[in-house]
Amino acid sequence: MIERLARRLPFYYGWVVVGVVFLTMAICVNARTAFSLLFPPILDEFGWQRGVTAGAFSFGFIVSAVLSPLLGRLMDRRGPRFVMEVGVAATAGGLLLATFAGEPWHVYLTLGMLVGAGTTFTGYTGQALFLPNWFVRRRGLAMGLAFAGVGLGSMTLLPWVQLMIEQTGWRTACTAMGIIVLVVLGPINLLLRKKPDDIGLRPVLPQAPSHIPEDVNGAIVVLVDDVLFTGRTVRAALDAVHSYGRPRAVQLAVMVDRGHRELPIRPDYVGKNLPTRRDEVVNVYDDGVDIGEMQK
């Protein structure tokens, strides 16, 4: 299902991943930061010592330090969907269970350990383990946009939490945040994948600098591609060739032309015309066929 969605989208699926990370960061990271808003009403209700109560927030950092090395291993084995859903469940569970707190250790267990663990999985550490896999040239932009969710969340979620605390109490605020985490982040994080080829897309690999050992000025250049699809790869190759000079002609030889062109590109030599649906995948295997045997 995700594979079909990725191929039907008019844009790269990596931007869907960025959107999911943006919302996850906006809600989960600020759910942990909201402790500073919950702190005064908890003190007013129970009358505990400030240091004892505030220690729950610090305890969350200890939990984060312990879990971070394990998080990387878990991401390698199970991928971001599993990791993020565990983080969402822990964060929501901590917020919802905190409403039953009556002793300091209850707060340490819920807002400290559970929320701390959940936001470690769904926060900067967890997201940075897979999001860079989706981008190369625009990796900085993608990471910046995704992590900007924290700022937007702090400007929208935290004022709303403070208003709810003032009007209905800190327990209602915790309940509302827990429900939002579950209802919003639970479903959308199912869209995550670790890397592009997990859903049949070509992996986004670092592009090595182009090197053409011969002078292309006035020459006939033949570009060779395995499967001609949208034409974007050929367009990138044309741009690379023209950065080295002005050839007399550029020809295109492809092993398979599957149609669905998005750019006005037509091959000069075709091994096989293969009608396909847009959501189908074409795999080409080398069986010793000489490209010179292609028919024009």
mmCIF file of C-alpha atoms in Angstrom:
data_model
loop_
_atom_site.group_PDB
_atom_site.id
_atom_site.type_symbol
_atom_site.label_atom_id
_atom_site.label_comp_id
_atom_site.label_asym_id
_atom_site.label_seq_id
_atom_site.Cartn_x
_atom_site.Cartn_y
_atom_site.Cartn_z
ATOM 1 C CA MET A 1 0.000 0.000 0.000
ATOM 2 C CA ILE A 2 2.757 2.467 0.921
ATOM 3 C CA GLU A 3 4.660 1.415 -2.198
ATOM 4 C CA ARG A 4 1.702 2.327 -4.413
ATOM 5 C CA LEU A 5 1.173 5.614 -2.577
ATOM 6 C CA ALA A 6 4.830 6.559 -3.022
ATOM 7 C CA ARG A 7 4.667 6.013 -6.792
ATOM 8 C CA ARG A 8 1.406 7.871 -7.273
ATOM 9 C CA LEU A 9 2.453 10.972 -5.383
ATOM 10 C CA PRO A 10 3.400 13.947 -7.577
ATOM 11 C CA PHE A 11 6.411 14.563 -5.317
ATOM 12 C CA TYR A 12 9.152 12.559 -3.623
ATOM 13 C CA TYR A 13 7.931 10.379 -0.741
ATOM 14 C CA GLY A 14 10.803 11.624 1.414
ATOM 15 C CA TRP A 15 8.828 14.828 1.965
ATOM 16 C CA VAL A 16 6.015 12.755 3.480
ATOM 17 C CA VAL A 17 8.591 11.387 5.914
ATOM 18 C CA VAL A 18 9.661 14.960 6.703
ATOM 19 C CA GLY A 19 6.038 15.909 7.421
ATOM 20 C CA VAL A 20 5.571 12.961 9.781
ATOM 21 C CA VAL A 21 8.772 13.812 11.634
ATOM 22 C CA PHE A 22 7.725 17.478 11.817
ATOM 23 C CA LEU A 23 4.437 16.630 13.563
ATOM 24 C CA THR A 24 6.026 14.025 15.801
ATOM 25 C CA MET A 25 8.689 16.459 16.981
ATOM 26 C CA ALA A 26 6.158 19.262 17.417
ATOM 27 C CA ILE A 27 4.002 17.194 19.761
ATOM 28 C CA CYS A 28 6.303 14.750 21.555
ATOM 29 C CA VAL A 29 9.270 16.994 22.299
ATOM 30 C CA ASN A 30 6.964 19.665 23.678
ATOM 31 C CA ALA A 31 5.012 17.084 25.668
ATOM 32 C CA ARG A 32 8.210 16.615 27.669
ATOM 33 C CA THR A 33 8.916 20.348 27.849
ATOM 34 C CA ALA A 34 5.392 20.857 29.233
ATOM 35 C CA PHE A 35 6.684 19.522 32.573
ATOM 36 C CA SER A 36 7.691 23.090 33.383
ATOM 37 C CA LEU A 37 4.011 24.058 33.115
ATOM 38 C CA LEU A 38 2.815 21.086 35.156
ATOM 39 C CA PHE A 39 5.385 21.660 37.901
ATOM 40 C CA PRO A 40 3.689 24.591 39.749
ATOM 41 C CA PRO A 41 0.198 23.041 39.997
ATOM 42 C CA ILE A 42 1.660 19.700 41.121
ATOM 43 C CA LEU A 43 3.548 21.504 43.889
ATOM 44 C CA ASP A 44 0.425 23.423 44.890
ATOM 45 C CA GLU A 45 -1.648 20.247 45.104
ATOM 46 C CA PHE A 46 0.743 17.951 46.964
ATOM 47 C CA GLY A 47 3.068 20.361 48.757
ATOM 48 C CA TRP A 48 6.138 18.267 48.016
ATOM 49 C CA GLN A 49 9.631 19.758 48.138
ATOM 50 C CA ARG A 50 10.591 21.549 44.961
ATOM 51 C CA GLY A 51 13.811 19.579 44.549
ATOM 52 C CA VAL A 52 12.051 16.242 44.935
ATOM 53 C CA THR A 53 9.395 17.139 42.373
ATOM 54 C CA ALA A 54 11.799 18.695 39.878
ATOM 55 C CA GLY A 55 13.969 15.589 40.125
ATOM 56 C CA ALA A 56 11.416 13.746 38.000
ATOM 57 C CA PHE A 57 12.389 15.883 35.013
ATOM 58 C CA SER A 58 16.097 15.244 35.628
ATOM 59 C CA PHE A 59 15.375 11.542 36.004
ATOM 60 C CA GLY A 60 14.068 11.603 32.438
ATOM 61 C CA PHE A 61 17.520 12.664 31.209
ATOM 62 C CA ILE A 62 19.091 9.701 32.997
ATOM 63 C CA VAL A 63 16.592 7.425 31.268
ATOM 64 C CA SER A 64 17.454 9.056 27.949
ATOM 65 C CA ALA A 65 21.195 8.534 28.501
ATOM 66 C CA VAL A 66 20.658 4.843 29.242
ATOM 67 C CA LEU A 67 18.315 4.240 26.302
ATOM 68 C CA SER A 68 20.165 6.152 23.580
ATOM 69 C CA PRO A 69 22.773 3.427 22.829
ATOM 70 C CA LEU A 70 20.027 0.790 22.778
ATOM 71 C CA LEU A 71 17.902 2.975 20.519
ATOM 72 C CA GLY A 72 20.422 2.812 17.690
ATOM 73 C CA ARG A 73 20.536 -0.974 17.817
ATOM 74 C CA LEU A 74 16.750 -1.195 17.925
ATOM 75 C CA MET A 75 16.483 1.130 14.911
ATOM 76 C CA ASP A 76 18.877 -1.080 12.943
ATOM 77 C CA ARG A 77 16.892 -4.212 13.731
ATOM 78 C CA ARG A 78 13.272 -3.066 13.643
ATOM 79 C CA GLY A 79 13.221 0.250 11.758
ATOM 80 C CA PRO A 80 11.573 3.609 12.483
ATOM 81 C CA ARG A 81 7.963 2.441 12.449
ATOM 82 C CA PHE A 82 8.479 0.138 15.425
ATOM 83 C CA VAL A 83 10.723 2.588 17.277
ATOM 84 C CA MET A 84 8.385 5.552 16.816
ATOM 85 C CA GLU A 85 5.273 3.599 17.783
ATOM 86 C CA VAL A 86 7.003 2.418 20.969
ATOM 87 C CA GLY A 87 7.926 6.036 21.694
ATOM 88 C CA VAL A 88 4.378 7.219 21.037
ATOM 89 C CA ALA A 89 2.952 4.525 23.336
ATOM 90 C CA ALA A 90 5.420 5.347 26.131
ATOM 91 C CA THR A 91 4.821 9.098 25.894
ATOM 92 C CA ALA A 92 1.036 8.775 25.808
ATOM 93 C CA GLY A 93 1.077 6.200 28.582
ATOM 94 C CA GLY A 94 3.196 8.409 30.801
ATOM 95 C CA LEU A 95 0.934 11.416 30.311
ATOM 96 C CA LEU A 96 -2.270 9.465 30.896
ATOM 97 C CA LEU A 97 -0.987 7.551 33.929
ATOM 98 C CA ALA A 98 0.370 10.753 35.501
ATOM 99 C CA THR A 99 -3.218 11.788 36.226
ATOM 100 C CA PHE A 100 -3.372 9.044 38.896
ATOM 101 C CA ALA A 101 -0.227 10.286 40.694
ATOM 102 C CA GLY A 102 -0.386 10.578 44.451
ATOM 103 C CA GLU A 103 3.236 10.082 45.464
ATOM 104 C CA PRO A 104 6.510 11.510 44.150
ATOM 105 C CA TRP A 105 7.598 8.147 42.737
ATOM 106 C CA HIS A 106 4.443 8.110 40.626
ATOM 107 C CA VAL A 107 5.616 11.282 38.913
ATOM 108 C CA TYR A 108 9.114 9.835 38.480
ATOM 109 C CA LEU A 109 7.647 6.731 36.865
ATOM 110 C CA THR A 110 5.221 8.510 34.510
ATOM 111 C CA LEU A 111 6.409 12.017 33.606
ATOM 112 C CA GLY A 112 10.013 11.072 34.307
ATOM 113 C CA MET A 113 10.677 7.569 33.009
ATOM 114 C CA LEU A 114 7.870 6.881 30.522
ATOM 115 C CA VAL A 115 7.670 10.337 28.946
ATOM 116 C CA GLY A 116 11.469 10.631 29.040
ATOM 117 C CA ALA A 117 11.882 7.288 27.280
ATOM 118 C CA GLY A 118 9.138 8.003 24.766
ATOM 119 C CA THR A 119 10.502 11.377 23.763
ATOM 120 C CA THR A 120 13.997 9.911 23.414
ATOM 121 C CA PHE A 121 12.610 7.542 20.804
ATOM 122 C CA THR A 122 10.507 10.174 19.034
ATOM 123 C CA GLY A 123 12.819 13.164 19.519
ATOM 124 C CA TYR A 124 16.072 14.318 17.964
ATOM 125 C CA THR A 125 17.992 11.107 18.622
ATOM 126 C CA GLY A 126 15.453 8.733 17.119
ATOM 127 C CA GLN A 127 14.655 10.852 14.064
ATOM 128 C CA ALA A 128 18.299 11.500 13.209
ATOM 129 C CA LEU A 129 18.901 7.753 12.882
ATOM 130 C CA PHE A 130 16.842 7.362 9.700
ATOM 131 C CA LEU A 131 15.744 10.706 8.233
ATOM 132 C CA PRO A 132 19.156 11.426 6.577
ATOM 133 C CA ASN A 133 18.749 8.208 4.555
ATOM 134 C CA TRP A 134 16.057 9.880 2.451
ATOM 135 C CA PHE A 135 18.055 12.871 1.177
ATOM 136 C CA VAL A 136 21.476 13.752 -0.152
ATOM 137 C CA ARG A 137 21.565 17.150 -1.848
ATOM 138 C CA ARG A 138 18.675 18.522 0.233
ATOM 139 C CA ARG A 139 19.512 16.721 3.442
ATOM 140 C CA GLY A 140 20.163 19.922 5.378
ATOM 141 C CA LEU A 141 16.890 21.458 4.224
ATOM 142 C CA ALA A 142 14.941 18.305 5.065
ATOM 143 C CA MET A 143 16.455 18.010 8.542
ATOM 144 C CA GLY A 144 15.893 21.701 9.223
ATOM 145 C CA LEU A 145 12.256 21.583 8.164
ATOM 146 C CA ALA A 146 11.562 18.422 10.145
ATOM 147 C CA PHE A 147 13.146 19.703 13.348
ATOM 148 C CA ALA A 148 11.388 23.065 12.971
ATOM 149 C CA GLY A 149 8.344 21.258 14.296
ATOM 150 C CA VAL A 150 9.732 21.691 17.807
ATOM 151 C CA GLY A 151 9.584 25.468 17.482
ATOM 152 C CA LEU A 152 6.096 25.492 16.008
ATOM 153 C CA GLY A 153 4.891 23.126 18.687
ATOM 154 C CA SER A 154 6.288 25.286 21.466
ATOM 155 C CA MET A 155 4.434 28.315 20.065
ATOM 156 C CA THR A 156 1.098 26.513 19.718
ATOM 157 C CA LEU A 157 0.947 23.493 22.026
ATOM 158 C CA LEU A 158 2.483 24.987 25.169
ATOM 159 C CA PRO A 159 0.215 28.088 25.378
ATOM 160 C CA TRP A 160 -2.784 25.796 24.906
ATOM 161 C CA VAL A 161 -1.551 23.496 27.691
ATOM 162 C CA GLN A 162 -1.065 26.458 30.019
ATOM 163 C CA LEU A 163 -4.577 27.700 29.281
ATOM 164 C CA MET A 164 -6.023 24.264 29.954
ATOM 165 C CA ILE A 165 -4.134 24.010 33.250
ATOM 166 C CA GLU A 166 -5.529 27.349 34.382
ATOM 167 C CA GLN A 167 -9.099 26.476 33.395
ATOM 168 C CA THR A 168 -9.460 22.746 34.113
ATOM 169 C CA GLY A 169 -6.348 21.632 36.004
ATOM 170 C CA TRP A 170 -3.093 19.823 35.261
ATOM 171 C CA ARG A 171 -4.673 16.365 35.146
ATOM 172 C CA THR A 172 -6.987 17.357 32.309
ATOM 173 C CA ALA A 173 -4.034 18.865 30.452
ATOM 174 C CA CYS A 174 -2.076 15.602 30.792
ATOM 175 C CA THR A 175 -5.054 13.597 29.578
ATOM 176 C CA ALA A 176 -5.553 15.843 26.560
ATOM 177 C CA MET A 177 -1.879 15.665 25.598
ATOM 178 C CA GLY A 178 -1.843 11.886 25.965
ATOM 179 C CA ILE A 179 -4.881 11.523 23.707
ATOM 180 C CA ILE A 180 -3.365 13.842 21.083
ATOM 181 C CA VAL A 181 -0.147 11.824 21.068
ATOM 182 C CA LEU A 182 -2.068 8.579 20.528
ATOM 183 C CA VAL A 183 -4.666 9.792 18.028
ATOM 184 C CA VAL A 184 -2.403 11.954 15.877
ATOM 185 C CA LEU A 185 1.020 10.341 16.047
ATOM 186 C CA GLY A 186 0.026 6.697 16.284
ATOM 187 C CA PRO A 187 -1.460 6.465 12.759
ATOM 188 C CA ILE A 188 0.870 8.804 10.865
ATOM 189 C CA ASN A 189 4.055 7.107 12.072
ATOM 190 C CA LEU A 190 2.918 3.958 10.274
ATOM 191 C CA LEU A 191 3.901 5.812 7.091
ATOM 192 C CA LEU A 192 7.574 5.791 8.041
ATOM 193 C CA ARG A 193 10.198 3.634 6.380
ATOM 194 C CA LYS A 194 13.908 3.488 7.093
ATOM 195 C CA LYS A 195 15.146 4.167 3.555
ATOM 196 C CA PRO A 196 13.773 4.666 0.021
ATOM 197 C CA ASP A 197 14.423 1.153 -1.266
ATOM 198 C CA ASP A 198 12.215 -0.240 1.515
ATOM 199 C CA ILE A 199 9.260 0.843 -0.634
ATOM 200 C CA GLY A 200 10.741 0.086 -4.031
ATOM 201 C CA LEU A 201 12.179 3.523 -4.735
ATOM 202 C CA ARG A 202 15.691 3.939 -5.955
ATOM 203 C CA PRO A 203 17.955 4.602 -2.995
ATOM 204 C CA VAL A 204 19.184 8.160 -2.737
ATOM 205 C CA LEU A 205 22.939 7.714 -2.834
ATOM 206 C CA PRO A 206 25.689 10.342 -2.767
ATOM 207 C CA GLN A 207 26.453 11.501 -6.267
ATOM 208 C CA ALA A 208 30.076 11.094 -7.261
ATOM 209 C CA PRO A 209 31.492 13.904 -9.387
ATOM 210 C CA SER A 210 30.996 13.265 -13.104
ATOM 211 C CA HIS A 211 34.147 12.483 -15.057
ATOM 212 C CA ILE A 212 34.324 12.335 -18.851
ATOM 213 C CA PRO A 213 37.870 11.497 -19.993
ATOM 214 C CA GLU A 214 37.289 12.661 -23.581
ATOM 215 C CA ASP A 215 36.553 16.094 -24.981
ATOM 216 C CA VAL A 216 32.822 16.245 -25.729
ATOM 217 C CA ASN A 217 32.950 19.419 -27.839
ATOM 218 C CA GLY A 218 31.747 18.551 -31.366
ATOM 219 C CA ALA A 219 31.483 14.838 -30.490
ATOM 220 C CA ILE A 220 28.529 12.454 -30.687
ATOM 221 C CA VAL A 221 27.697 11.375 -27.133
ATOM 222 C CA VAL A 222 25.618 8.255 -26.472
ATOM 223 C CA LEU A 223 23.854 8.043 -23.132
ATOM 224 C CA VAL A 224 22.933 4.549 -21.914
ATOM 225 C CA ASP A 225 20.159 3.803 -19.421
ATOM 226 C CA ASP A 226 18.675 0.513 -18.254
ATOM 227 C CA VAL A 227 15.029 1.530 -17.807
ATOM 228 C CA LEU A 228 13.598 4.744 -19.233
ATOM 229 C CA PHE A 229 10.724 5.904 -17.042
ATOM 230 C CA THR A 230 9.964 9.550 -16.296
ATOM 231 C CA GLY A 231 13.066 10.872 -18.066
ATOM 232 C CA ARG A 232 14.468 12.672 -15.042
ATOM 233 C CA THR A 233 17.628 10.568 -14.923
ATOM 234 C CA VAL A 234 18.331 11.285 -18.576
ATOM 235 C CA ARG A 235 17.757 14.992 -17.993
ATOM 236 C CA ALA A 236 20.327 14.935 -15.176
ATOM 237 C CA ALA A 237 22.799 13.169 -17.470
ATOM 238 C CA LEU A 238 22.262 15.781 -20.190
ATOM 239 C CA ASP A 239 22.990 18.553 -17.694
ATOM 240 C CA ALA A 240 26.200 16.775 -16.670
ATOM 241 C CA VAL A 241 27.335 16.352 -20.283
ATOM 242 C CA HIS A 242 26.709 20.009 -21.116
ATOM 243 C CA SER A 243 28.772 21.064 -18.119
ATOM 244 C CA TYR A 244 31.796 19.594 -19.965
ATOM 245 C CA GLY A 245 31.182 21.165 -23.372
ATOM 246 C CA ARG A 246 28.885 21.304 -26.396
ATOM 247 C CA PRO A 247 28.621 17.964 -28.236
ATOM 248 C CA ARG A 248 27.511 17.816 -31.868
ATOM 249 C CA ALA A 249 24.726 15.385 -30.945
ATOM 250 C CA VAL A 250 23.501 13.422 -27.965
ATOM 251 C CA GLN A 251 21.862 10.046 -28.516
ATOM 252 C CA LEU A 252 20.041 7.866 -26.012
ATOM 253 C CA ALA A 253 20.124 4.075 -25.836
ATOM 254 C CA VAL A 254 17.890 2.298 -23.335
ATOM 255 C CA MET A 255 17.404 -1.374 -22.565
ATOM 256 C CA VAL A 256 13.730 -0.967 -21.591
ATOM 257 C CA ASP A 257 11.312 1.858 -22.364
ATOM 258 C CA ARG A 258 8.375 1.516 -19.978
ATOM 259 C CA GLY A 259 6.589 4.769 -20.860
ATOM 260 C CA HIS A 260 5.026 7.252 -18.417
ATOM 261 C CA ARG A 261 7.335 10.059 -19.513
ATOM 262 C CA GLU A 262 7.229 13.329 -17.586
ATOM 263 C CA LEU A 263 9.777 15.080 -19.824
ATOM 264 C CA PRO A 264 9.879 15.316 -23.655
ATOM 265 C CA ILE A 265 12.607 12.683 -24.058
ATOM 266 C CA ARG A 266 12.632 10.003 -26.765
ATOM 267 C CA PRO A 267 15.310 7.300 -27.040
ATOM 268 C CA ASP A 268 17.232 6.698 -30.265
ATOM 269 C CA TYR A 269 17.849 3.014 -29.529
ATOM 270 C CA VAL A 270 15.457 0.754 -27.603
ATOM 271 C CA GLY A 271 16.007 -2.844 -26.590
ATOM 272 C CA LYS A 272 12.391 -3.452 -25.614
ATOM 273 C CA ASN A 273 9.224 -1.397 -25.328
ATOM 274 C CA LEU A 274 7.432 -2.635 -22.229
ATOM 275 C CA PRO A 275 3.935 -1.299 -21.462
ATOM 276 C CA THR A 276 3.536 -0.995 -17.689
ATOM 277 C CA ARG A 277 1.340 0.526 -15.052
ATOM 278 C CA ARG A 278 2.869 3.404 -13.199
ATOM 279 C CA ASP A 279 2.901 1.502 -9.908
ATOM 280 C CA GLU A 280 4.743 -1.523 -11.331
ATOM 281 C CA VAL A 281 8.479 -2.124 -10.903
ATOM 282 C CA VAL A 282 10.805 -3.188 -13.731
ATOM 283 C CA ASN A 283 13.925 -5.147 -12.839
ATOM 284 C CA VAL A 284 16.659 -5.625 -15.460
ATOM 285 C CA TYR A 285 19.167 -8.471 -15.183
ATOM 286 C CA ASP A 286 22.374 -8.816 -17.190
ATOM 287 C CA ASP A 287 22.282 -11.957 -19.348
ATOM 288 C CA GLY A 288 25.132 -11.077 -21.678
ATOM 289 C CA VAL A 289 23.175 -9.120 -24.286
ATOM 290 C CA ASP A 290 25.417 -6.698 -26.173
ATOM 291 C CA ILE A 291 23.959 -3.198 -26.322
ATOM 292 C CA GLY A 292 25.168 -3.065 -29.914
ATOM 293 C CA GLU A 293 22.513 -5.637 -30.783
ATOM 294 C CA MET A 294 19.716 -3.226 -29.916
ATOM 295 C CA GLN A 295 17.432 -2.314 -32.739
ATOM 296 C CA LYS A 296 16.956 1.283 -33.685
#
